[in-house]
Coordinates of C-alpha atoms and ligand atoms in Angstrom, one line a residue:
M1 CA 29.0 64.6 17.9
S2 CA 31.0 65.9 15.1
A3 CA 33.5 63.4 13.6
S4 CA 36.3 65.8 14.7
D5 CA 35.5 65.2 18.4
V6 CA 36.6 61.6 18.0
Q7 CA 40.3 61.1 18.3
S8 CA 42.1 58.3 16.7
I9 CA 45.0 57.4 19.0
P10 CA 48.0 55.5 17.5
T11 CA 49.0 52.5 19.5
I12 CA 51.1 49.4 19.3
P13 CA 49.9 45.9 20.2
F14 CA 50.6 44.3 23.5
P15 CA 51.6 40.7 22.9
D16 CA 49.9 39.3 26.1
Q17 CA 46.2 40.0 25.7
R18 CA 45.0 36.5 25.1
P19 CA 41.9 36.0 27.4
G20 CA 42.1 33.0 29.7
T21 CA 39.4 30.9 31.4
S22 CA 37.4 34.0 32.2
G23 CA 38.5 37.2 30.4
L24 CA 41.8 39.0 30.5
R25 CA 43.4 39.0 34.0
K26 CA 46.6 40.9 34.8
K27 CA 48.3 42.7 37.5
T28 CA 46.6 46.1 38.1
R29 CA 49.7 48.0 37.1
V30 CA 49.8 46.1 33.8
F31 CA 46.2 47.3 33.1
M32 CA 47.2 50.9 34.2
Q33 CA 49.9 51.2 31.5
P34 CA 49.0 53.8 28.8
H35 CA 46.8 52.2 26.1
Y36 CA 46.6 48.7 27.7
L37 CA 42.9 48.8 28.6
E38 CA 41.9 50.7 25.5
N39 CA 43.8 48.4 23.2
F40 CA 42.0 45.3 24.6
V41 CA 38.6 46.8 24.5
Q42 CA 39.0 48.3 21.1
A43 CA 39.9 44.8 19.9
I44 CA 36.7 43.6 21.4
F45 CA 34.7 46.3 19.6
D46 CA 36.4 45.7 16.3
T47 CA 35.7 42.0 16.5
V48 CA 32.1 42.3 17.6
R49 CA 31.4 45.0 15.0
E50 CA 32.2 42.5 12.2
E51 CA 29.3 40.2 13.2
P52 CA 26.4 40.2 10.8
G53 CA 23.6 42.7 11.6
V54 CA 25.6 44.6 14.2
D55 CA 25.3 48.4 14.0
F56 CA 26.7 50.0 17.1
A57 CA 24.4 53.1 16.7
R58 CA 21.4 50.8 17.4
E59 CA 23.1 48.8 20.1
T60 CA 23.4 49.0 23.9
L61 CA 26.6 48.1 25.8
V62 CA 26.5 47.5 29.5
I63 CA 29.5 48.3 31.8
G64 CA 30.1 47.6 35.4
G65 CA 32.6 46.0 37.8
D66 CA 33.1 44.5 41.2
G67 CA 34.3 47.7 42.8
R68 CA 38.0 46.8 43.0
Y69 CA 40.8 49.3 42.7
Y70 CA 40.9 51.0 39.3
N71 CA 37.2 50.1 38.7
R72 CA 36.0 53.7 38.4
P73 CA 38.8 55.2 36.3
A74 CA 38.6 52.3 34.0
I75 CA 34.9 52.8 33.6
Q76 CA 35.4 56.5 32.7
R77 CA 37.8 55.6 30.0
L78 CA 35.6 52.8 28.6
V79 CA 32.6 55.1 28.4
R80 CA 34.6 57.5 26.2
L81 CA 35.9 54.6 24.1
A82 CA 32.4 53.2 23.7
A83 CA 31.0 56.6 22.7
A84 CA 33.8 57.2 20.2
N85 CA 33.0 53.8 18.7
G86 CA 29.5 54.9 18.2
F87 CA 27.3 52.9 20.6
G88 CA 23.8 54.2 20.7
R89 CA 23.4 53.6 24.4
V90 CA 25.7 52.7 27.3
L91 CA 24.3 51.4 30.6
V92 CA 26.7 51.8 33.6
G93 CA 26.0 50.4 37.0
C94 CA 25.6 53.1 39.7
S95 CA 28.9 53.6 41.6
G96 CA 30.5 51.5 38.8
L97 CA 29.1 48.3 40.5
L98 CA 27.5 45.3 38.8
S99 CA 27.9 41.7 39.8
T100 CA 28.7 39.2 37.1
P101 CA 25.3 37.4 37.4
A102 CA 23.6 40.8 37.4
M103 CA 25.5 41.7 34.2
S104 CA 24.1 38.6 32.6
A105 CA 20.6 39.5 33.8
V106 CA 20.9 43.1 32.6
I107 CA 22.1 42.2 29.1
R108 CA 19.3 39.7 28.7
R109 CA 16.5 41.9 30.0
H110 CA 17.6 45.0 28.1
G111 CA 18.4 43.3 24.9
A112 CA 22.0 44.6 25.0
L113 CA 24.6 43.6 22.4
G114 CA 27.0 42.8 25.3
G115 CA 28.7 43.9 28.4
L116 CA 32.1 44.6 29.9
I117 CA 32.7 43.3 33.4
L118 CA 35.7 44.9 35.2
S119 CA 36.8 42.2 37.6
A120 CA 39.5 39.7 38.4
S121 CA 36.8 37.8 40.3
H122 CA 38.2 35.9 43.3
N123 CA 41.7 37.3 42.8
P124 CA 42.7 40.0 45.3
G125 CA 42.3 43.7 44.4
G126 CA 44.6 46.7 44.8
L127 CA 47.4 48.6 43.1
D128 CA 49.7 45.6 43.6
A129 CA 47.0 43.0 43.1
D130 CA 44.9 42.0 40.1
F131 CA 42.5 43.5 37.6
G132 CA 40.5 42.1 34.7
V133 CA 38.1 42.6 31.9
K134 CA 35.5 40.1 30.7
Y135 CA 33.3 40.5 27.7
N136 CA 29.8 39.0 27.7
I137 CA 27.7 38.4 24.6
R138 CA 24.1 39.0 23.7
N139 CA 22.9 35.8 25.5
G140 CA 24.3 37.3 28.7
G141 CA 27.2 34.7 28.9
P142 CA 30.9 34.9 28.6
A143 CA 32.3 35.2 25.1
P144 CA 33.0 31.7 23.7
E145 CA 36.5 30.6 22.8
T146 CA 36.0 31.2 19.1
L147 CA 35.3 34.9 19.8
T148 CA 38.0 35.4 22.4
E149 CA 40.5 33.9 20.0
R150 CA 39.4 36.4 17.3
I151 CA 39.7 39.2 19.9
Y152 CA 43.2 38.1 20.7
L153 CA 44.3 38.0 17.1
R154 CA 42.8 41.5 16.7
T155 CA 44.9 42.8 19.7
L156 CA 48.0 41.7 17.8
A157 CA 47.1 43.7 14.8
L158 CA 45.9 46.9 16.4
T159 CA 47.3 50.2 15.2
H160 CA 44.7 52.7 16.6
Y161 CA 41.9 53.0 19.0
V162 CA 39.3 55.8 19.1
T163 CA 38.2 57.9 22.1
L164 CA 36.9 61.4 22.7
T165 CA 37.4 64.2 25.1
H166 CA 34.8 64.4 27.8
P167 CA 35.0 65.1 31.5
D168 CA 34.5 62.2 33.9
L169 CA 30.9 61.4 34.6
D170 CA 29.2 61.4 38.0
L171 CA 28.7 57.7 38.4
E172 CA 27.2 58.0 41.9
H173 CA 23.6 59.0 40.8
C174 CA 21.2 57.2 38.6
V175 CA 20.9 59.9 35.9
Q176 CA 21.4 60.1 32.1
H177 CA 24.2 61.8 30.3
R178 CA 25.1 62.4 26.7
V179 CA 28.7 61.7 25.7
G180 CA 29.2 62.6 22.0
S181 CA 26.1 61.1 20.4
T182 CA 25.8 58.3 22.9
E183 CA 23.2 58.2 25.6
V184 CA 24.9 57.1 28.9
V185 CA 22.5 55.8 31.6
I186 CA 23.7 55.3 35.1
F187 CA 21.3 52.7 36.4
D188 CA 20.5 50.8 39.6
P189 CA 22.6 47.6 39.5
L190 CA 20.3 45.8 41.9
A191 CA 16.9 46.2 40.2
D192 CA 16.9 43.6 37.3
Y193 CA 18.7 41.0 39.4
T194 CA 16.4 41.2 42.4
A195 CA 13.3 41.1 40.1
L196 CA 14.6 38.0 38.5
M197 CA 15.2 36.3 41.8
E198 CA 11.7 37.1 42.9
E199 CA 10.3 35.5 39.7
L200 CA 12.2 32.3 40.3
F201 CA 11.9 31.7 44.1
D202 CA 9.0 31.5 46.6
F203 CA 10.1 34.5 48.7
E204 CA 7.2 34.0 51.1
A205 CA 8.4 30.5 52.0
V206 CA 11.9 31.9 52.8
R207 CA 10.4 34.7 54.8
Q208 CA 8.6 32.2 56.9
L209 CA 11.8 30.3 57.5
F210 CA 13.4 33.5 58.9
R211 CA 10.2 34.2 60.9
R212 CA 10.6 30.8 62.6
G213 CA 14.0 32.0 63.9
F214 CA 16.3 30.4 61.3
R215 CA 19.7 32.1 61.6
M216 CA 22.1 32.8 58.8
C217 CA 25.4 34.5 58.2
F218 CA 26.3 35.7 54.8
D219 CA 29.8 36.9 54.1
A220 CA 30.1 39.2 51.1
M221 CA 33.9 39.4 51.5
H222 CA 33.8 43.1 50.7
G223 CA 33.0 42.2 47.1
V224 CA 30.1 43.4 45.0
T225 CA 27.5 41.1 46.5
G226 CA 27.1 43.0 49.7
P227 CA 24.4 45.4 48.4
Y228 CA 22.6 42.6 46.6
A229 CA 22.6 40.4 49.7
Q230 CA 21.4 43.2 51.9
A231 CA 18.6 44.0 49.5
L232 CA 17.5 40.4 49.1
L233 CA 18.2 38.8 52.5
E234 CA 17.7 41.6 54.9
Q235 CA 15.2 43.8 53.2
R236 CA 13.1 41.4 51.1
L237 CA 13.3 38.2 52.9
G238 CA 13.3 39.5 56.5
A239 CA 16.6 38.2 57.8
P240 CA 17.8 40.4 60.7
V241 CA 20.1 43.3 59.9
G242 CA 23.6 42.1 60.5
T243 CA 23.0 38.8 58.7
V244 CA 25.3 40.1 55.9
I245 CA 28.8 40.6 57.1
R246 CA 31.6 42.5 55.3
G247 CA 28.8 43.9 53.1
T248 CA 30.5 47.1 51.9
P249 CA 32.4 46.8 48.6
L250 CA 36.0 47.8 49.1
E251 CA 38.7 48.5 46.5
D252 CA 41.0 46.0 48.2
F253 CA 38.3 43.7 49.6
G254 CA 39.5 44.7 53.1
G255 CA 43.0 43.3 52.3
T256 CA 41.7 39.8 51.9
H257 CA 41.3 37.3 49.1
P258 CA 37.7 37.4 48.0
D259 CA 37.5 33.7 47.3
P260 CA 34.7 31.9 49.1
N261 CA 36.4 28.7 50.1
L262 CA 37.4 27.0 53.4
V263 CA 40.7 28.8 53.4
H264 CA 39.9 32.4 52.5
A265 CA 36.5 32.5 54.2
A266 CA 38.0 31.2 57.4
E267 CA 36.2 33.7 59.6
L268 CA 32.8 32.5 58.4
V269 CA 33.8 28.9 58.7
A270 CA 34.8 29.6 62.3
R271 CA 31.4 31.2 63.0
L272 CA 29.7 28.1 61.7
H273 CA 31.8 25.9 64.0
A274 CA 31.2 28.0 67.1
P275 CA 28.9 26.7 69.9
D276 CA 26.2 29.3 69.1
A277 CA 26.6 28.8 65.3
P278 CA 23.9 30.0 63.0
D279 CA 21.9 27.4 61.0
F280 CA 23.3 28.4 57.7
G281 CA 26.4 30.2 56.3
A282 CA 27.2 31.4 52.8
A283 CA 29.7 33.6 51.0
C284 CA 30.3 34.9 47.5
D285 CA 33.4 36.0 45.7
G286 CA 34.5 39.5 44.5
D287 CA 32.2 39.6 41.5
G288 CA 29.4 37.5 43.0
D289 CA 29.3 34.5 40.8
R290 CA 30.8 32.0 43.2
N291 CA 29.2 30.6 46.3
L292 CA 30.2 28.8 49.5
I293 CA 27.5 26.8 51.4
L294 CA 28.0 25.9 55.0
G295 CA 25.7 24.3 57.7
R296 CA 26.3 24.2 61.4
Q297 CA 29.6 22.4 61.7
C298 CA 29.5 21.3 58.1
F299 CA 30.6 22.2 54.6
V300 CA 28.8 21.4 51.4
S301 CA 31.3 20.6 48.7
P302 CA 30.4 22.4 45.4
G303 CA 29.9 19.1 43.6
D304 CA 27.4 17.9 46.2
S305 CA 25.7 21.3 46.2
L306 CA 25.0 21.0 42.4
A307 CA 23.8 17.4 42.9
I308 CA 21.5 18.4 45.8
I309 CA 20.1 21.4 44.0
A310 CA 19.4 19.1 41.0
E311 CA 17.7 16.7 43.4
Y312 CA 15.4 19.3 45.1
A313 CA 14.9 22.2 42.7
P314 CA 11.8 20.8 40.9
H315 CA 10.0 20.3 44.3
C316 CA 11.2 23.4 46.2
I317 CA 11.7 26.2 43.7
P318 CA 8.8 27.5 41.5
G319 CA 11.2 28.5 38.7
Y320 CA 12.0 24.8 38.2
R321 CA 8.6 23.2 38.8
A322 CA 8.4 22.1 35.2
G323 CA 11.5 19.8 35.8
L324 CA 15.0 19.9 34.4
A325 CA 16.0 19.4 30.8
G326 CA 19.4 18.1 31.8
V327 CA 22.4 19.0 33.9
A328 CA 26.0 19.9 33.1
R329 CA 29.3 20.0 35.0
S330 CA 32.8 20.8 34.2
M331 CA 35.1 17.8 33.7
P332 CA 37.1 18.2 37.0
T333 CA 33.8 18.7 39.0
S334 CA 32.8 15.6 41.1
T335 CA 30.4 13.1 39.5
A336 CA 27.8 13.5 42.2
V337 CA 25.4 15.2 39.9
D338 CA 25.7 12.4 37.3
R339 CA 24.1 10.0 39.8
V340 CA 21.1 12.3 40.3
A341 CA 20.8 12.7 36.6
A342 CA 20.9 8.9 36.1
A343 CA 18.2 8.4 38.7
R344 CA 16.0 10.9 37.0
D345 CA 16.9 9.8 33.5
L346 CA 18.3 13.2 32.6
P347 CA 21.1 13.9 30.2
C348 CA 24.3 15.0 31.9
Y349 CA 27.0 16.9 30.0
E350 CA 30.7 17.1 30.8
T351 CA 32.4 20.3 29.6
P352 CA 35.8 21.9 29.9
T353 CA 36.5 24.3 32.8
G354 CA 35.0 27.8 32.4
W355 CA 31.4 29.0 32.3
K356 CA 31.6 29.9 28.6
F357 CA 31.2 26.2 27.7
F358 CA 27.7 26.0 29.3
G359 CA 26.3 28.8 27.1
N360 CA 25.4 26.8 24.1
L361 CA 23.9 24.0 26.1
L362 CA 21.7 26.4 28.0
D363 CA 20.7 28.4 24.8
A364 CA 19.8 25.1 23.1
G365 CA 17.6 24.1 26.1
L366 CA 19.8 20.9 26.6
C367 CA 20.4 21.6 30.2
T368 CA 18.8 23.5 33.1
L369 CA 21.4 23.4 35.8
C370 CA 25.2 23.6 35.6
G371 CA 28.1 23.8 38.0
E372 CA 31.8 23.7 38.6
E373 CA 33.9 22.4 41.5
S374 CA 35.3 26.0 41.9
F375 CA 32.2 27.0 43.9
G376 CA 30.2 27.9 40.8
T377 CA 26.6 26.9 40.4
G378 CA 23.9 28.3 38.0
S379 CA 21.0 27.6 35.8
N380 CA 19.2 28.7 32.6
H381 CA 17.9 31.8 34.3
L382 CA 21.2 33.5 33.2
R383 CA 24.3 32.6 31.4
E384 CA 26.7 33.0 34.3
K385 CA 27.2 31.2 37.5
D386 CA 25.3 32.9 40.2
G387 CA 26.4 33.0 43.9
L388 CA 23.2 34.5 45.5
W389 CA 21.0 32.3 43.4
A390 CA 22.7 29.2 44.8
V391 CA 22.2 30.7 48.3
L392 CA 18.5 31.2 47.6
C393 CA 18.3 27.6 46.2
W394 CA 19.6 26.3 49.6
L395 CA 17.3 28.6 51.6
S396 CA 14.4 27.3 49.5
L397 CA 15.2 23.7 50.0
L398 CA 15.8 24.2 53.7
A399 CA 12.5 26.0 54.0
T400 CA 10.6 23.3 52.2
T401 CA 12.1 20.2 53.8
G402 CA 12.5 21.6 57.3
K403 CA 15.8 19.8 57.4
S404 CA 19.2 21.1 58.5
V405 CA 22.1 21.4 56.0
A406 CA 23.7 18.3 57.7
E407 CA 20.5 16.3 57.4
V408 CA 20.1 17.2 53.7
L409 CA 23.7 16.0 53.1
Q410 CA 23.2 12.8 55.0
T411 CA 20.0 11.9 53.2
H412 CA 21.7 12.6 49.9
W413 CA 24.7 10.5 50.6
Q414 CA 22.6 7.6 51.9
R415 CA 20.6 7.6 48.8
F416 CA 23.3 8.2 46.2
G417 CA 26.6 7.4 47.9
R418 CA 29.3 10.1 48.3
S419 CA 31.9 11.5 46.0
Y420 CA 34.8 12.6 48.3
F421 CA 36.4 15.4 46.5
Q422 CA 39.2 17.9 46.9
R423 CA 41.2 20.4 44.8
H424 CA 44.8 21.0 45.6
D425 CA 46.3 24.2 44.1
Y426 CA 50.0 24.7 43.8
E427 CA 50.4 28.4 43.1
A428 CA 53.1 30.5 41.6
L429 CA 55.1 27.6 40.0
D430 CA 57.7 28.3 37.5
A431 CA 55.7 28.5 34.3
Q432 CA 58.1 26.5 32.1
A433 CA 58.6 23.8 34.7
A434 CA 54.9 23.5 35.2
T435 CA 54.2 23.2 31.4
D436 CA 57.0 20.6 31.1
M437 CA 55.5 18.7 34.0
I438 CA 52.1 18.5 32.3
T439 CA 53.6 17.5 29.0
A440 CA 55.6 14.7 30.6
L441 CA 52.5 13.3 32.3
R442 CA 50.5 13.6 29.1
D443 CA 53.1 11.5 27.3
K444 CA 52.9 8.9 30.1
L445 CA 49.1 8.5 30.0
P446 CA 48.9 5.7 27.5
T447 CA 51.2 3.6 29.5
L448 CA 49.1 3.9 32.6
V449 CA 46.0 2.3 31.2
D450 CA 45.4 -1.2 32.8
T451 CA 48.0 -0.6 35.5
D452 CA 47.2 -0.7 39.3
L453 CA 47.0 2.7 41.0
A454 CA 45.9 3.7 44.5
G455 CA 44.3 0.3 45.1
S456 CA 42.4 0.2 41.9
R457 CA 43.0 -0.2 38.2
V458 CA 43.3 2.5 35.6
T459 CA 40.5 2.2 33.0
H460 CA 41.0 5.3 31.1
A461 CA 43.6 8.1 30.8
D462 CA 43.5 11.0 28.4
D463 CA 43.9 14.7 27.8
F464 CA 40.3 15.9 27.8
S465 CA 38.9 17.2 24.6
Y466 CA 35.4 18.6 24.1
T467 CA 33.2 18.8 21.1
D468 CA 30.4 21.2 21.6
P469 CA 27.2 19.3 20.8
V470 CA 25.6 22.5 19.5
D471 CA 28.1 24.2 17.2
G472 CA 30.6 21.3 16.8
S473 CA 33.6 23.4 17.9
V474 CA 36.4 21.4 19.4
S475 CA 38.4 22.4 22.5
T476 CA 41.5 20.3 23.1
H477 CA 44.0 20.1 26.0
Q478 CA 41.4 20.8 28.7
G479 CA 43.0 18.7 31.5
L480 CA 44.6 15.4 32.0
R481 CA 42.4 12.8 33.6
I482 CA 43.0 9.3 35.0
L483 CA 39.9 7.3 35.7
L484 CA 40.0 4.2 38.0
A485 CA 37.8 1.1 38.0
D486 CA 36.4 2.0 41.5
G487 CA 35.0 5.3 40.3
S488 CA 38.0 7.4 41.6
R489 CA 39.4 10.1 39.4
L490 CA 42.6 12.1 39.2
V491 CA 42.5 15.3 37.1
C492 CA 45.2 18.0 36.6
R493 CA 45.4 21.1 34.6
L494 CA 47.0 24.5 34.7
S495 CA 44.9 27.5 35.7
G496 CA 43.9 30.0 33.1
T497 CA 43.1 32.8 35.6
G498 CA 46.3 33.3 37.5
T499 CA 48.5 36.3 37.1
E500 CA 51.8 35.0 38.5
G501 CA 53.8 32.1 37.1
A502 CA 51.6 29.0 36.8
T503 CA 49.1 27.4 39.1
L504 CA 48.6 23.6 39.0
R505 CA 45.2 22.4 39.9
L506 CA 45.0 18.8 41.0
Y507 CA 41.6 17.4 41.5
V508 CA 41.0 14.1 43.3
E509 CA 37.7 12.2 43.7
C510 CA 36.8 9.0 45.3
Y511 CA 33.3 7.5 45.3
R512 CA 32.0 5.4 48.2
R513 CA 28.6 3.9 48.4
N514 CA 28.4 3.8 52.2
G515 CA 26.6 6.8 53.5
G516 CA 29.5 9.2 53.5
Q517 CA 30.8 9.3 57.1
D518 CA 34.6 9.0 56.4
A519 CA 37.2 11.7 56.8
V520 CA 37.8 13.4 53.5
D521 CA 41.6 13.8 54.0
A522 CA 42.1 10.2 54.8
V523 CA 39.9 9.0 51.9
L524 CA 41.8 11.1 49.4
A525 CA 45.4 11.0 50.7
P526 CA 46.3 7.9 48.6
L527 CA 45.1 9.5 45.4
V528 CA 47.0 12.7 46.2
Q529 CA 50.2 10.8 46.8
V530 CA 49.8 8.9 43.5
A531 CA 49.2 12.2 41.6
V532 CA 52.2 13.9 43.2
R533 CA 54.4 11.0 42.2
L534 CA 53.1 10.7 38.7
L535 CA 53.6 14.4 38.1
E536 CA 57.0 14.4 39.7
L537 CA 55.9 17.5 41.4
R538 CA 58.7 17.6 44.0
E539 CA 61.4 16.9 41.5
R540 CA 60.2 19.3 38.8
C541 CA 58.6 22.1 40.7
G542 CA 60.2 21.8 44.1
R543 CA 56.9 21.7 45.9
E544 CA 56.1 19.6 49.0
A545 CA 52.7 20.9 49.8
A546 CA 49.7 22.5 48.1
T547 CA 49.2 26.3 48.6
V548 CA 45.4 25.9 49.0
V549 CA 43.3 22.8 49.5
T550 CA 39.5 23.2 49.1
Ligands
VG1_601 C1 39.0 29.1 37.7 C2 38.1 27.9 38.0 C3 37.0 27.8 37.0 C4 36.2 29.1 36.9 C5 37.2 30.3 36.6 C6 36.5 31.6 36.6 O1 39.6 28.9 36.4 O2 38.8 26.7 38.1 O3 36.2 26.7 37.3 O4 35.3 29.0 35.9 O5 38.2 30.3 37.6 O6 35.8 31.8 37.8 P1 41.1 28.4 36.3 O7 41.5 28.3 34.9 O8 42.0 29.3 37.1 O9 41.1 27.0 37.0 V1 35.5 33.4 38.4 O10 34.5 33.4 39.7 O11 37.1 33.7 38.9 O12 35.3 34.3 37.1
CO602 CO1 33.9 35.2 40.2

């Protein structure tokens, strides 16, 4: 490529390119404005290029997305941008597809510098819905906060980006191209990920489970996991064809919200409650990093799922036979896993919301498993949460124990007690009113300590702050929490992934020692009432009821 092929395009900064909990998420039309995508990604390149020892000409960049609207055109533009910025090699998932966990696997297995994931994850897709870009670093995980802050500062100072003239590439075939002096490889997005799963799990044990007539339904929600699930479950593990439903990635996810929870995966939930229900149900979100686990007539809360995987993994999954170094969960996630860790004498870490906080712990070998209440579970096999991995964990433990999902839950609750848990989301609140509401409660926290609340006593109330045990970085304002003497907890924070107004997340947890047979709503209602009152939710935001309860 001669230098003259590279064009330097003058631009002006967009003031709103600060990444949130997981990358930069905006309305699709915002991303489609001239220069918007290029500005953000040029800022990423400029920031990463400054790191010691980085020479783009010797580096590989991985690009892929969840298949949502604007995925392909965005990839074409980013390939030209990456080539003009001088990357030696760019790997692009065939058809523009790559799940978030597969991205993490590809970066790690190919020694790439990093990767760009085009996804707004569980947010809906389409011209009038959401789009997003996440940058993952060399360890395969999301860029840590220190890096995303530097990227944001760079977006504010940007005056130019570089690109070049080149026709759109054929993304539909696994071939190699040359764009400028960059080698662009269109690769099979399934290969590395499925190979990794085969290294971790005993596929033969799961095959025998299906051979014994075990029935499963997997809902890919028209996100990126469909092809992965078909390859793994139906082709490799012998589940009957048709086990995977909604398996074709669609630009608008079939008009639904690709969020695997009790509300948005209602069709799957109904199937698991039908008289002829399969033994096991599961779903993943748009970009494949979240998981929903269901049994016949039962739902496994994500906090319980993490605890149960921690309990069984060393016995049921070859990849964890050596035992666990420790476990980690985000602060709002239920404390169920803490009790498994205590019983096993394992360290248990509590991090802020967002997978980026697990990266250092995993890299340093301090923990093996991690999870979030938002249907995210994962391990040291990658640096992202991993939906299908969680499904394979459950299949493995069901195959080894011969128990049903309900029996596994019962046994767990009998041994450890049960953390009743719910998250109540109040979406599209007025942003200023929501911020003021959180500030007001924060100011009130010190006065709550030692007062009576929801039939117990407040032992601790603070605005959660986290000091990373590996690099010492401090993250403040990570959520308000009120801890009660009986083990109950109230947590609230504002979402960092929404694209419209503000979303309040209210998390309630109540611990009971007695076997876990009570009705979740009834157990948690008093805590929800207290939270709504403390927040003055009705008065300040005019809301009576949550938008989504999971
Ligand atoms: C939400 C979840 C958080 C998760 C994040 C990204 O963030 O609460 O646990 O890590 O989404 O998940 P927030 O700030 O909106 O609460 V994914 O699957 O959307 O990338
Ligand atoms: Co996701």
